[in-house]
mmCIF file of C-alpha atoms in Angstrom:
data_model
loop_
_atom_site.group_PDB
_atom_site.id
_atom_site.type_symbol
_atom_site.label_atom_id
_atom_site.label_comp_id
_atom_site.label_asym_id
_atom_site.label_seq_id
_atom_site.Cartn_x
_atom_site.Cartn_y
_atom_site.Cartn_z
ATOM 1 C CA MET T 1 16.822 -101.161 -72.326
ATOM 2 C CA GLU T 2 20.401 -101.724 -73.483
ATOM 3 C CA ASP T 3 23.286 -100.118 -71.485
ATOM 4 C CA TRP T 4 25.666 -97.775 -73.295
ATOM 5 C CA ILE T 5 29.360 -96.940 -72.730
ATOM 6 C CA LEU T 6 30.596 -93.752 -74.384
ATOM 7 C CA GLY T 7 27.722 -93.941 -76.822
ATOM 8 C CA ILE T 8 28.461 -97.569 -77.715
ATOM 9 C CA PRO T 9 26.309 -100.546 -76.678
ATOM 10 C CA THR T 10 27.872 -102.351 -73.700
ATOM 11 C CA PRO T 11 28.378 -105.747 -75.483
ATOM 12 C CA VAL T 12 30.090 -104.005 -78.413
ATOM 13 C CA ALA T 13 32.289 -101.949 -76.064
ATOM 14 C CA MET T 14 33.339 -105.060 -74.107
ATOM 15 C CA ALA T 15 34.175 -106.876 -77.340
ATOM 16 C CA LEU T 16 36.328 -103.937 -78.482
ATOM 17 C CA ILE T 17 38.152 -103.861 -75.131
ATOM 18 C CA ALA T 18 38.830 -107.616 -75.373
ATOM 19 C CA LEU T 19 40.087 -107.230 -78.943
ATOM 20 C CA ILE T 20 42.415 -104.365 -77.988
ATOM 21 C CA GLY T 21 43.712 -106.388 -75.046
ATOM 22 C CA TYR T 22 44.395 -109.357 -77.327
ATOM 23 C CA PHE T 23 46.482 -107.321 -79.778
ATOM 24 C CA LEU T 24 48.369 -105.569 -76.972
ATOM 25 C CA GLY T 25 49.178 -108.907 -75.386
ATOM 26 C CA LYS T 26 50.304 -110.306 -78.700
ATOM 27 C CA ARG T 27 52.539 -107.297 -79.221
ATOM 28 C CA ASN T 28 54.099 -107.614 -75.770
ATOM 29 C CA HIS T 29 54.861 -111.300 -76.373
ATOM 30 C CA ARG T 30 56.452 -110.894 -79.778
ATOM 31 C CA PRO T 31 59.438 -113.162 -80.532
ATOM 32 C CA VAL T 32 62.873 -112.038 -79.433
ATOM 33 C CA SER T 33 64.627 -110.352 -82.358
ATOM 34 C CA ALA T 34 68.109 -111.295 -83.556
ATOM 35 C CA GLU T 35 69.435 -108.011 -82.149
ATOM 36 C CA GLN T 36 67.971 -108.774 -78.717
ATOM 37 C CA ALA T 37 69.390 -112.306 -78.750
ATOM 38 C CA TYR T 38 72.830 -110.962 -79.696
ATOM 39 C CA ALA T 39 72.625 -108.304 -76.952
ATOM 40 C CA ARG T 40 71.808 -110.991 -74.384
ATOM 41 C CA ARG T 41 74.771 -113.120 -75.473
ATOM 42 C CA GLU T 42 77.081 -110.107 -75.264
ATOM 43 C CA LEU T 43 75.714 -109.261 -71.809
ATOM 44 C CA LYS T 44 76.377 -112.830 -70.699
ATOM 45 C CA ARG T 45 79.931 -112.601 -72.054
ATOM 46 C CA ALA T 46 80.490 -109.286 -70.258
ATOM 47 C CA LYS T 47 79.287 -110.819 -66.972
ATOM 48 C CA ALA T 48 81.743 -113.708 -67.431
ATOM 49 C CA ILE T 49 84.619 -111.264 -67.954
ATOM 50 C CA VAL T 50 83.685 -109.265 -64.851
ATOM 51 C CA LYS T 51 83.393 -112.481 -62.826
ATOM 52 C CA GLN T 52 86.872 -113.542 -63.930
ATOM 53 C CA LEU T 53 88.300 -110.133 -62.984
ATOM 54 C CA GLU T 54 86.654 -110.385 -59.553
ATOM 55 C CA GLU T 55 88.177 -113.851 -58.985
ATOM 56 C CA ILE T 56 91.632 -112.564 -59.941
ATOM 57 C CA SER T 57 91.224 -109.599 -57.581
ATOM 58 C CA ARG T 58 90.102 -111.798 -54.676
ATOM 59 C CA GLU T 59 93.017 -114.193 -55.181
ATOM 60 C CA VAL T 60 95.560 -111.364 -55.250
ATOM 61 C CA ARG T 61 94.061 -109.742 -52.115
ATOM 62 C CA ARG T 62 94.107 -113.052 -50.248
ATOM 63 C CA ASN T 63 97.727 -113.748 -51.136
ATOM 64 C CA LEU T 64 98.802 -110.190 -50.322
ATOM 65 C CA ALA T 65 97.064 -110.314 -46.927
ATOM 66 C CA SER T 66 98.830 -113.560 -46.040
ATOM 67 C CA HIS T 67 102.179 -112.208 -47.180
ATOM 68 C CA GLN T 68 101.653 -108.945 -45.313
ATOM 69 C CA SER T 69 101.328 -110.916 -42.076
ATOM 70 C CA SER T 70 104.674 -112.657 -42.742
ATOM 71 C CA ILE T 71 106.330 -109.319 -43.480
ATOM 72 C CA ALA T 72 104.965 -107.788 -40.253
ATOM 73 C CA HIS T 73 106.319 -110.701 -38.218
ATOM 74 C CA PHE T 74 109.714 -110.437 -39.910
ATOM 75 C CA LYS T 75 109.790 -106.700 -39.214
ATOM 76 C CA GLU T 76 109.085 -107.291 -35.521
ATOM 77 C CA ARG T 77 112.056 -109.633 -35.329
ATOM 78 C CA ILE T 78 114.330 -106.992 -36.864
ATOM 79 C CA VAL T 79 113.121 -104.322 -34.402
ATOM 80 C CA LEU T 80 113.639 -106.723 -31.495
ATOM 81 C CA MET T 81 117.187 -107.510 -32.592
ATOM 82 C CA SER T 82 117.969 -103.813 -32.999
ATOM 83 C CA SER T 83 116.987 -103.161 -29.391
ATOM 84 C CA HIS T 84 119.317 -105.937 -28.159
ATOM 85 C CA GLU T 85 122.656 -105.142 -29.724
ATOM 86 C CA ASN T 86 124.452 -107.584 -27.454
ATOM 87 C CA GLU T 87 122.496 -110.542 -28.947
ATOM 88 C CA THR T 88 124.706 -113.434 -29.887
ATOM 89 C CA GLY T 89 125.213 -114.870 -33.362
ATOM 90 C CA GLU T 90 122.549 -117.458 -32.526
ATOM 91 C CA SER T 91 119.788 -114.837 -32.829
ATOM 92 C CA TRP T 92 121.216 -113.668 -36.116
ATOM 93 C CA GLN T 93 121.174 -117.256 -37.380
ATOM 94 C CA THR T 94 117.533 -117.561 -36.370
ATOM 95 C CA LEU T 95 116.699 -114.384 -38.280
ATOM 96 C CA CYS T 96 118.469 -115.707 -41.390
ATOM 97 C CA GLU T 97 116.430 -118.902 -41.194
ATOM 98 C CA GLU T 98 113.201 -116.904 -40.971
ATOM 99 C CA ALA T 99 114.264 -114.829 -43.961
ATOM 100 C CA GLU T 100 114.898 -118.046 -45.868
ATOM 101 C CA ARG T 101 111.437 -119.354 -44.966
ATOM 102 C CA MET T 102 109.825 -116.112 -46.106
ATOM 103 C CA LEU T 103 111.735 -116.081 -49.400
ATOM 104 C CA SER T 104 109.805 -118.996 -50.915
ATOM 105 C CA PRO T 105 106.293 -117.537 -50.424
ATOM 106 C CA THR T 106 107.616 -114.155 -51.575
ATOM 107 C CA MET T 107 108.764 -115.670 -54.862
ATOM 108 C CA ARG T 108 105.451 -117.488 -55.215
ATOM 109 C CA LEU T 109 103.564 -114.252 -54.641
ATOM 110 C CA SER T 110 105.680 -112.536 -57.267
ATOM 111 C CA ALA T 111 104.793 -115.244 -59.795
ATOM 112 C CA GLN T 112 101.116 -115.052 -58.836
ATOM 113 C CA ILE T 113 101.045 -111.292 -59.330
ATOM 114 C CA ALA T 114 102.728 -111.652 -62.725
ATOM 115 C CA ASN T 115 100.186 -114.308 -63.656
ATOM 116 C CA ALA T 116 97.344 -112.095 -62.446
ATOM 117 C CA TYR T 117 98.712 -109.222 -64.523
ATOM 118 C CA ASP T 118 98.634 -111.369 -67.669
ATOM 119 C CA GLU T 119 95.136 -112.612 -66.887
ATOM 120 C CA VAL T 120 93.884 -109.074 -66.282
ATOM 121 C CA ARG T 121 95.489 -108.027 -69.553
ATOM 122 C CA GLN T 122 93.720 -110.858 -71.381
ATOM 123 C CA GLN T 123 90.368 -109.940 -69.820
ATOM 124 C CA ALA T 124 91.004 -106.294 -70.689
ATOM 125 C CA ASN T 125 91.452 -107.320 -74.322
ATOM 126 C CA LEU T 126 88.119 -109.119 -74.147
ATOM 127 C CA LEU T 127 86.535 -105.994 -72.694
ATOM 128 C CA MET T 128 88.005 -103.929 -75.522
ATOM 129 C CA THR T 129 85.996 -105.993 -78.002
ATOM 130 C CA PHE T 130 82.905 -104.185 -76.694
ATOM 131 C CA THR T 131 84.215 -100.763 -77.674
ATOM 132 C CA GLU T 132 83.031 -99.230 -80.924
ATOM 133 C CA SER T 133 86.542 -98.899 -82.354
ATOM 134 C CA ARG T 134 87.008 -102.672 -82.071
ATOM 135 C CA THR T 135 83.586 -103.752 -83.343
ATOM 136 C CA ASP T 136 82.519 -104.534 -86.896
ATOM 137 C CA PRO T 137 79.417 -102.378 -87.576
ATOM 138 C CA LEU T 138 77.717 -104.915 -89.885
ATOM 139 C CA THR T 139 77.952 -108.097 -87.819
ATOM 140 C CA GLY T 140 78.576 -106.741 -84.311
ATOM 141 C CA LEU T 141 81.611 -109.033 -84.001
ATOM 142 C CA SER T 142 85.124 -107.925 -83.122
ATOM 143 C CA ASN T 143 87.136 -106.353 -85.950
ATOM 144 C CA ARG T 144 90.724 -106.703 -87.192
ATOM 145 C CA ARG T 145 92.072 -104.328 -84.531
ATOM 146 C CA ALA T 146 90.554 -106.417 -81.741
ATOM 147 C CA LEU T 147 91.988 -109.555 -83.368
ATOM 148 C CA ASP T 148 95.507 -108.097 -83.372
ATOM 149 C CA ASP T 149 95.241 -107.152 -79.671
ATOM 150 C CA SER T 150 93.870 -110.575 -78.705
ATOM 151 C CA LEU T 151 96.566 -112.400 -80.672
ATOM 152 C CA GLU T 152 99.274 -110.377 -78.957
ATOM 153 C CA SER T 153 97.823 -111.214 -75.549
ATOM 154 C CA LEU T 154 97.486 -114.954 -76.310
ATOM 155 C CA PHE T 155 101.069 -115.177 -77.582
ATOM 156 C CA ALA T 156 102.283 -113.437 -74.410
ATOM 157 C CA MET T 157 100.386 -115.983 -72.282
ATOM 158 C CA LYS T 158 101.772 -118.822 -74.387
ATOM 159 C CA ASP T 159 105.375 -117.637 -74.061
ATOM 160 C CA ARG T 160 105.115 -117.113 -70.316
ATOM 161 C CA TYR T 161 102.986 -120.103 -69.252
ATOM 162 C CA GLU T 162 103.113 -122.403 -72.314
ATOM 163 C CA LEU T 163 99.342 -122.145 -72.744
ATOM 164 C CA THR T 164 98.283 -123.407 -76.128
ATOM 165 C CA PHE T 165 95.604 -121.943 -78.399
ATOM 166 C CA SER T 166 94.284 -122.474 -81.910
ATOM 167 C CA LEU T 167 93.029 -120.245 -84.690
ATOM 168 C CA CYS T 168 90.354 -120.952 -87.292
ATOM 169 C CA ILE T 169 89.564 -119.004 -90.483
ATOM 170 C CA LEU T 170 86.110 -119.575 -91.998
ATOM 171 C CA ASP T 171 85.159 -118.253 -95.434
ATOM 172 C CA VAL T 172 81.670 -118.111 -97.000
ATOM 173 C CA ASP T 173 81.690 -120.114 -100.223
ATOM 174 C CA HIS T 174 80.740 -118.413 -103.529
ATOM 175 C CA PHE T 175 80.034 -115.146 -101.750
ATOM 176 C CA LYS T 176 80.789 -113.035 -104.832
ATOM 177 C CA LYS T 177 78.097 -114.948 -106.707
ATOM 178 C CA ILE T 178 75.587 -114.049 -103.982
ATOM 179 C CA ASN T 179 76.416 -110.352 -104.318
ATOM 180 C CA ASP T 180 76.310 -110.478 -108.121
ATOM 181 C CA GLU T 181 73.015 -112.362 -108.389
ATOM 182 C CA TYR T 182 71.042 -111.055 -105.413
ATOM 183 C CA GLY T 183 72.715 -107.749 -104.540
ATOM 184 C CA HIS T 184 74.850 -106.479 -101.675
ATOM 185 C CA LEU T 185 71.930 -106.193 -99.260
ATOM 186 C CA GLU T 186 71.380 -109.933 -99.516
ATOM 187 C CA GLY T 187 75.132 -110.449 -99.144
ATOM 188 C CA ASP T 188 75.115 -108.387 -95.937
ATOM 189 C CA ARG T 189 72.180 -110.433 -94.613
ATOM 190 C CA VAL T 190 74.087 -113.670 -95.289
ATOM 191 C CA LEU T 191 77.146 -112.351 -93.445
ATOM 192 C CA GLN T 192 74.990 -111.409 -90.458
ATOM 193 C CA GLU T 193 73.405 -114.878 -90.376
ATOM 194 C CA VAL T 194 76.777 -116.640 -90.568
ATOM 195 C CA ALA T 195 78.225 -114.333 -87.884
ATOM 196 C CA SER T 196 75.286 -115.022 -85.569
ATOM 197 C CA LEU T 197 75.589 -118.786 -86.051
ATOM 198 C CA ILE T 198 79.343 -118.775 -85.362
ATOM 199 C CA ASP T 199 78.800 -116.612 -82.290
ATOM 200 C CA ASN T 200 76.286 -119.150 -80.971
ATOM 201 C CA CYS T 201 78.787 -122.011 -81.388
ATOM 202 C CA VAL T 202 81.743 -120.523 -79.495
ATOM 203 C CA ARG T 203 82.604 -120.456 -75.789
ATOM 204 C CA GLU T 204 82.582 -117.285 -73.713
ATOM 205 C CA THR T 205 86.393 -117.234 -73.740
ATOM 206 C CA ASP T 206 86.672 -117.491 -77.540
ATOM 207 C CA VAL T 207 87.112 -114.372 -79.669
ATOM 208 C CA VAL T 208 85.138 -114.150 -82.937
ATOM 209 C CA THR T 209 86.192 -111.495 -85.437
ATOM 210 C CA ARG T 210 85.231 -110.463 -88.926
ATOM 211 C CA TYR T 211 88.610 -110.684 -90.620
ATOM 212 C CA GLY T 212 87.557 -108.933 -93.813
ATOM 213 C CA GLY T 213 84.929 -109.378 -96.501
ATOM 214 C CA GLU T 214 83.374 -112.814 -96.060
ATOM 215 C CA GLU T 215 86.115 -114.221 -93.785
ATOM 216 C CA PHE T 216 85.814 -114.807 -90.027
ATOM 217 C CA VAL T 217 88.626 -115.626 -87.584
ATOM 218 C CA ILE T 218 88.005 -117.437 -84.298
ATOM 219 C CA LEU T 219 90.620 -117.520 -81.523
ATOM 220 C CA MET T 220 90.259 -120.484 -79.157
ATOM 221 C CA PRO T 221 92.339 -120.266 -75.933
ATOM 222 C CA SER T 222 93.424 -123.532 -74.273
ATOM 223 C CA THR T 223 92.488 -125.470 -77.433
ATOM 224 C CA ASP T 224 94.765 -127.809 -79.382
ATOM 225 C CA LEU T 225 94.576 -128.611 -83.094
ATOM 226 C CA ALA T 226 92.164 -131.521 -82.599
ATOM 227 C CA GLY T 227 89.795 -129.340 -80.585
ATOM 228 C CA GLY T 228 89.992 -126.576 -83.178
ATOM 229 C CA LEU T 229 89.102 -129.053 -85.932
ATOM 230 C CA ILE T 230 86.111 -130.337 -83.969
ATOM 231 C CA PHE T 231 84.842 -126.783 -83.548
ATOM 232 C CA ALA T 232 85.376 -125.870 -87.218
ATOM 233 C CA GLU T 233 83.598 -129.005 -88.433
ATOM 234 C CA ARG T 234 80.688 -128.348 -86.075
ATOM 235 C CA VAL T 235 80.279 -124.834 -87.485
ATOM 236 C CA ARG T 236 80.582 -126.105 -91.073
ATOM 237 C CA GLU T 237 77.826 -128.652 -90.509
ATOM 238 C CA ALA T 238 75.593 -126.111 -88.754
ATOM 239 C CA VAL T 239 75.920 -123.611 -91.617
ATOM 240 C CA GLU T 240 75.210 -126.304 -94.210
ATOM 241 C CA GLN T 241 72.104 -127.509 -92.350
ATOM 242 C CA ARG T 242 70.587 -124.189 -91.227
ATOM 243 C CA LEU T 243 71.569 -121.639 -93.860
ATOM 244 C CA LYS T 244 71.438 -121.465 -97.652
ATOM 245 C CA VAL T 245 75.223 -121.168 -97.956
ATOM 246 C CA THR T 246 78.278 -123.228 -97.007
ATOM 247 C CA VAL T 247 81.655 -122.337 -95.490
ATOM 248 C CA SER T 248 85.208 -123.602 -95.878
ATOM 249 C CA GLY T 249 87.746 -123.508 -93.063
ATOM 250 C CA GLY T 250 91.423 -123.601 -92.190
ATOM 251 C CA VAL T 251 92.707 -124.403 -88.680
ATOM 252 C CA ALA T 252 96.173 -124.061 -87.107
ATOM 253 C CA GLN T 253 97.552 -124.411 -83.577
ATOM 254 C CA ALA T 254 100.091 -121.862 -82.332
ATOM 255 C CA SER T 255 103.600 -123.351 -82.202
ATOM 256 C CA ASN T 256 106.767 -122.219 -80.423
ATOM 257 C CA THR T 257 108.124 -120.733 -83.644
ATOM 258 C CA ASP T 258 104.920 -118.881 -84.545
ATOM 259 C CA GLU T 259 104.073 -115.213 -84.324
ATOM 260 C CA PRO T 260 100.678 -113.684 -85.200
ATOM 261 C CA GLN T 261 101.355 -113.326 -88.930
ATOM 262 C CA THR T 262 102.813 -116.813 -89.404
ATOM 263 C CA LEU T 263 99.924 -118.433 -87.510
ATOM 264 C CA LEU T 264 97.400 -116.561 -89.677
ATOM 265 C CA ALA T 265 99.359 -117.527 -92.798
ATOM 266 C CA ARG T 266 99.313 -121.240 -91.894
ATOM 267 C CA ALA T 267 95.567 -121.207 -91.238
ATOM 268 C CA ASP T 268 95.048 -119.282 -94.474
ATOM 269 C CA SER T 269 97.014 -121.868 -96.475
ATOM 270 C CA ALA T 270 94.766 -124.586 -95.025
ATOM 271 C CA LEU T 271 91.720 -122.518 -96.021
ATOM 272 C CA TYR T 272 93.107 -122.130 -99.560
ATOM 273 C CA ARG T 273 93.455 -125.915 -99.814
ATOM 274 C CA ALA T 274 89.841 -126.328 -98.660
ATOM 275 C CA LYS T 275 88.726 -123.907 -101.379
ATOM 276 C CA SER T 276 90.702 -125.710 -104.084
ATOM 277 C CA ARG T 277 89.427 -129.064 -102.781
ATOM 278 C CA GLY T 278 85.871 -128.082 -103.728
ATOM 279 C CA ARG T 279 84.737 -125.962 -100.753
ATOM 280 C CA ASN T 280 82.408 -126.897 -97.864
ATOM 281 C CA CYS T 281 85.212 -128.730 -96.050
ATOM 282 C CA ILE T 282 87.822 -128.168 -93.330
ATOM 283 C CA PHE T 283 91.620 -128.441 -93.657
ATOM 284 C CA CYS T 284 94.336 -127.911 -91.036
ATOM 285 C CA HIS T 285 97.996 -126.973 -91.025
ATOM 286 C CA THR T 286 99.901 -129.331 -88.730
ATOM 287 C CA GLY T 287 103.077 -127.263 -88.795
ATOM 288 C CA ASP T 288 104.636 -129.543 -91.392
ATOM 289 C CA CYS T 289 101.884 -129.967 -93.958
ATOM 290 C CA VAL T 290 98.229 -129.293 -94.774
ATOM 291 C CA GLN T 291 95.730 -132.093 -94.128
ATOM 292 C CA GLU T 292 92.001 -132.548 -94.571
ATOM 293 C CA HIS T 293 89.776 -133.080 -91.572
ATOM 294 C CA PRO T 294 88.623 -136.741 -91.539
ATOM 295 C CA ALA T 295 84.949 -135.762 -91.219
ATOM 296 C CA SER T 296 85.232 -133.547 -94.289
ATOM 297 C CA ASP T 297 86.967 -136.382 -96.122
ATOM 298 C CA SER T 298 84.168 -138.802 -95.268
ATOM 299 C CA SER T 299 81.623 -136.236 -96.439
ATOM 300 C CA ALA T 300 83.495 -135.948 -99.717
ATOM 301 C CA ALA T 301 83.558 -139.733 -100.023
ATOM 302 C CA THR T 302 79.814 -139.861 -99.401
ATOM 303 C CA LEU T 303 79.271 -137.201 -102.048
ATOM 304 C CA ALA T 304 81.461 -139.106 -104.513
ATOM 305 C CA HIS T 305 79.485 -142.272 -103.802
ATOM 306 C CA GLU T 306 76.213 -140.454 -104.420
ATOM 307 C CA ASN T 307 77.567 -139.016 -107.676
ATOM 308 C CA ALA T 308 78.694 -142.467 -108.763
ATOM 309 C CA GLU T 309 75.233 -143.862 -108.076
ATOM 310 C CA GLU T 310 73.641 -141.082 -110.125
ATOM 311 C CA LEU T 311 76.086 -141.720 -112.984
ATOM 312 C CA LEU T 312 75.363 -145.451 -112.899
ATOM 313 C CA GLU T 313 71.637 -144.760 -113.022
ATOM 314 C CA GLU T 314 72.144 -142.506 -116.046
ATOM 315 C CA VAL T 315 74.178 -145.236 -117.784
ATOM 316 C CA ARG T 316 71.420 -147.780 -117.118
ATOM 317 C CA SER T 317 68.816 -145.390 -118.473
ATOM 318 C CA LEU T 318 70.920 -144.779 -121.572
ATOM 319 C CA GLU T 319 71.403 -148.528 -122.116
ATOM 320 C CA LYS T 320 67.665 -149.056 -121.785
ATOM 321 C CA MET T 321 66.967 -146.282 -124.265
ATOM 322 C CA LEU T 322 69.497 -147.691 -126.763
ATOM 323 C CA GLY T 323 68.063 -151.175 -126.346
ATOM 324 C CA GLN T 324 64.561 -149.883 -127.030
ATOM 325 C CA ARG T 325 65.838 -147.995 -130.079
ATOM 326 C CA GLU T 326 67.488 -151.184 -131.455
ATOM 327 C CA SER T 327 64.314 -153.146 -130.801
ATOM 328 C CA ASP T 328 62.207 -150.570 -132.674
ATOM 329 C CA LYS T 329 64.703 -150.561 -135.513
ATOM 330 C CA ALA T 330 64.553 -154.377 -135.838
ATOM 331 C CA ALA T 331 60.767 -154.337 -135.771
ATOM 332 C CA SER T 332 60.691 -151.674 -138.479
ATOM 333 C CA HIS T 333 63.099 -153.715 -140.613
ATOM 334 C CA GLN T 334 60.931 -156.833 -140.273
ATOM 335 C CA GLN T 335 57.833 -154.870 -141.222
ATOM 336 C CA LYS T 336 59.496 -153.557 -144.393
ATOM 337 C CA GLN T 337 60.569 -157.064 -145.367
ATOM 338 C CA ALA T 338 57.018 -158.303 -144.881
ATOM 339 C CA GLU T 339 55.649 -155.497 -147.027
ATOM 340 C CA THR T 340 58.180 -156.301 -149.778
ATOM 341 C CA VAL T 341 57.176 -159.955 -149.850
#
């Protein structure tokens, strides 16, 4: 006689249990969503910031501990001299020499603390990009306010330590057409995809912001103009290959005469040239003039070559068609002559 479980035959019950287990397992192993992937990247970035702050703190503590020992020794010498008022000028000379020896590490410590202050300030600006008031709600990237704070910090570091950095503006090509033809929801989805791709291409120390509309600004510390161009071209190629849109870009390196607005203006002028050039390319502002990135130029040359080949093929086809038409016309003329005769 067949066994029953809860009024159901045992084989049927076991099959149902296996089926339920299969669907539960499939549900638990579902692919990681875009939101989860973004959260993991942000968590990784936060850990890097905390690690940097810990290293700065350890360095300052180590230097302070060493300097505190020198101060304690110097203080003991002063107390000892005070208790022997009849000491000769020789002891005073020795004390002056010790003070001179301690002056150099004291000045070094002062510079290190100032440097640590600037580094902590820079890391604090990176931490501020996690706050809601400095985050773009659509893309999850930093917003214009976070960009202004980060630019101020990078210019302060540049002025104090001559640390270079570059700025890149990327703009989604024909974005208005996307909104007009497919609606704003599709436009928002495109912006989110582009933002996610850019965020995957940058380093942990870079700052990615949504500058406004379909424009994105990337700050790249310790990066010269050549490095900024390499990054921008890499993003341009990735967008072209993986997404259904293209981007144009303008890159500029901060100079000694720059301030935040002038640096943004130079990168924006390079972007404008890329747009007028035909889009899907990268231009840079060297400080003196605007130039096209060589890789973009070679891409344009390749495209021109392909267009020329297509045009040549069309000409050949047209010549063939005209030749056939002349041949048919001659044959028709001969036939009429034969009929007349």
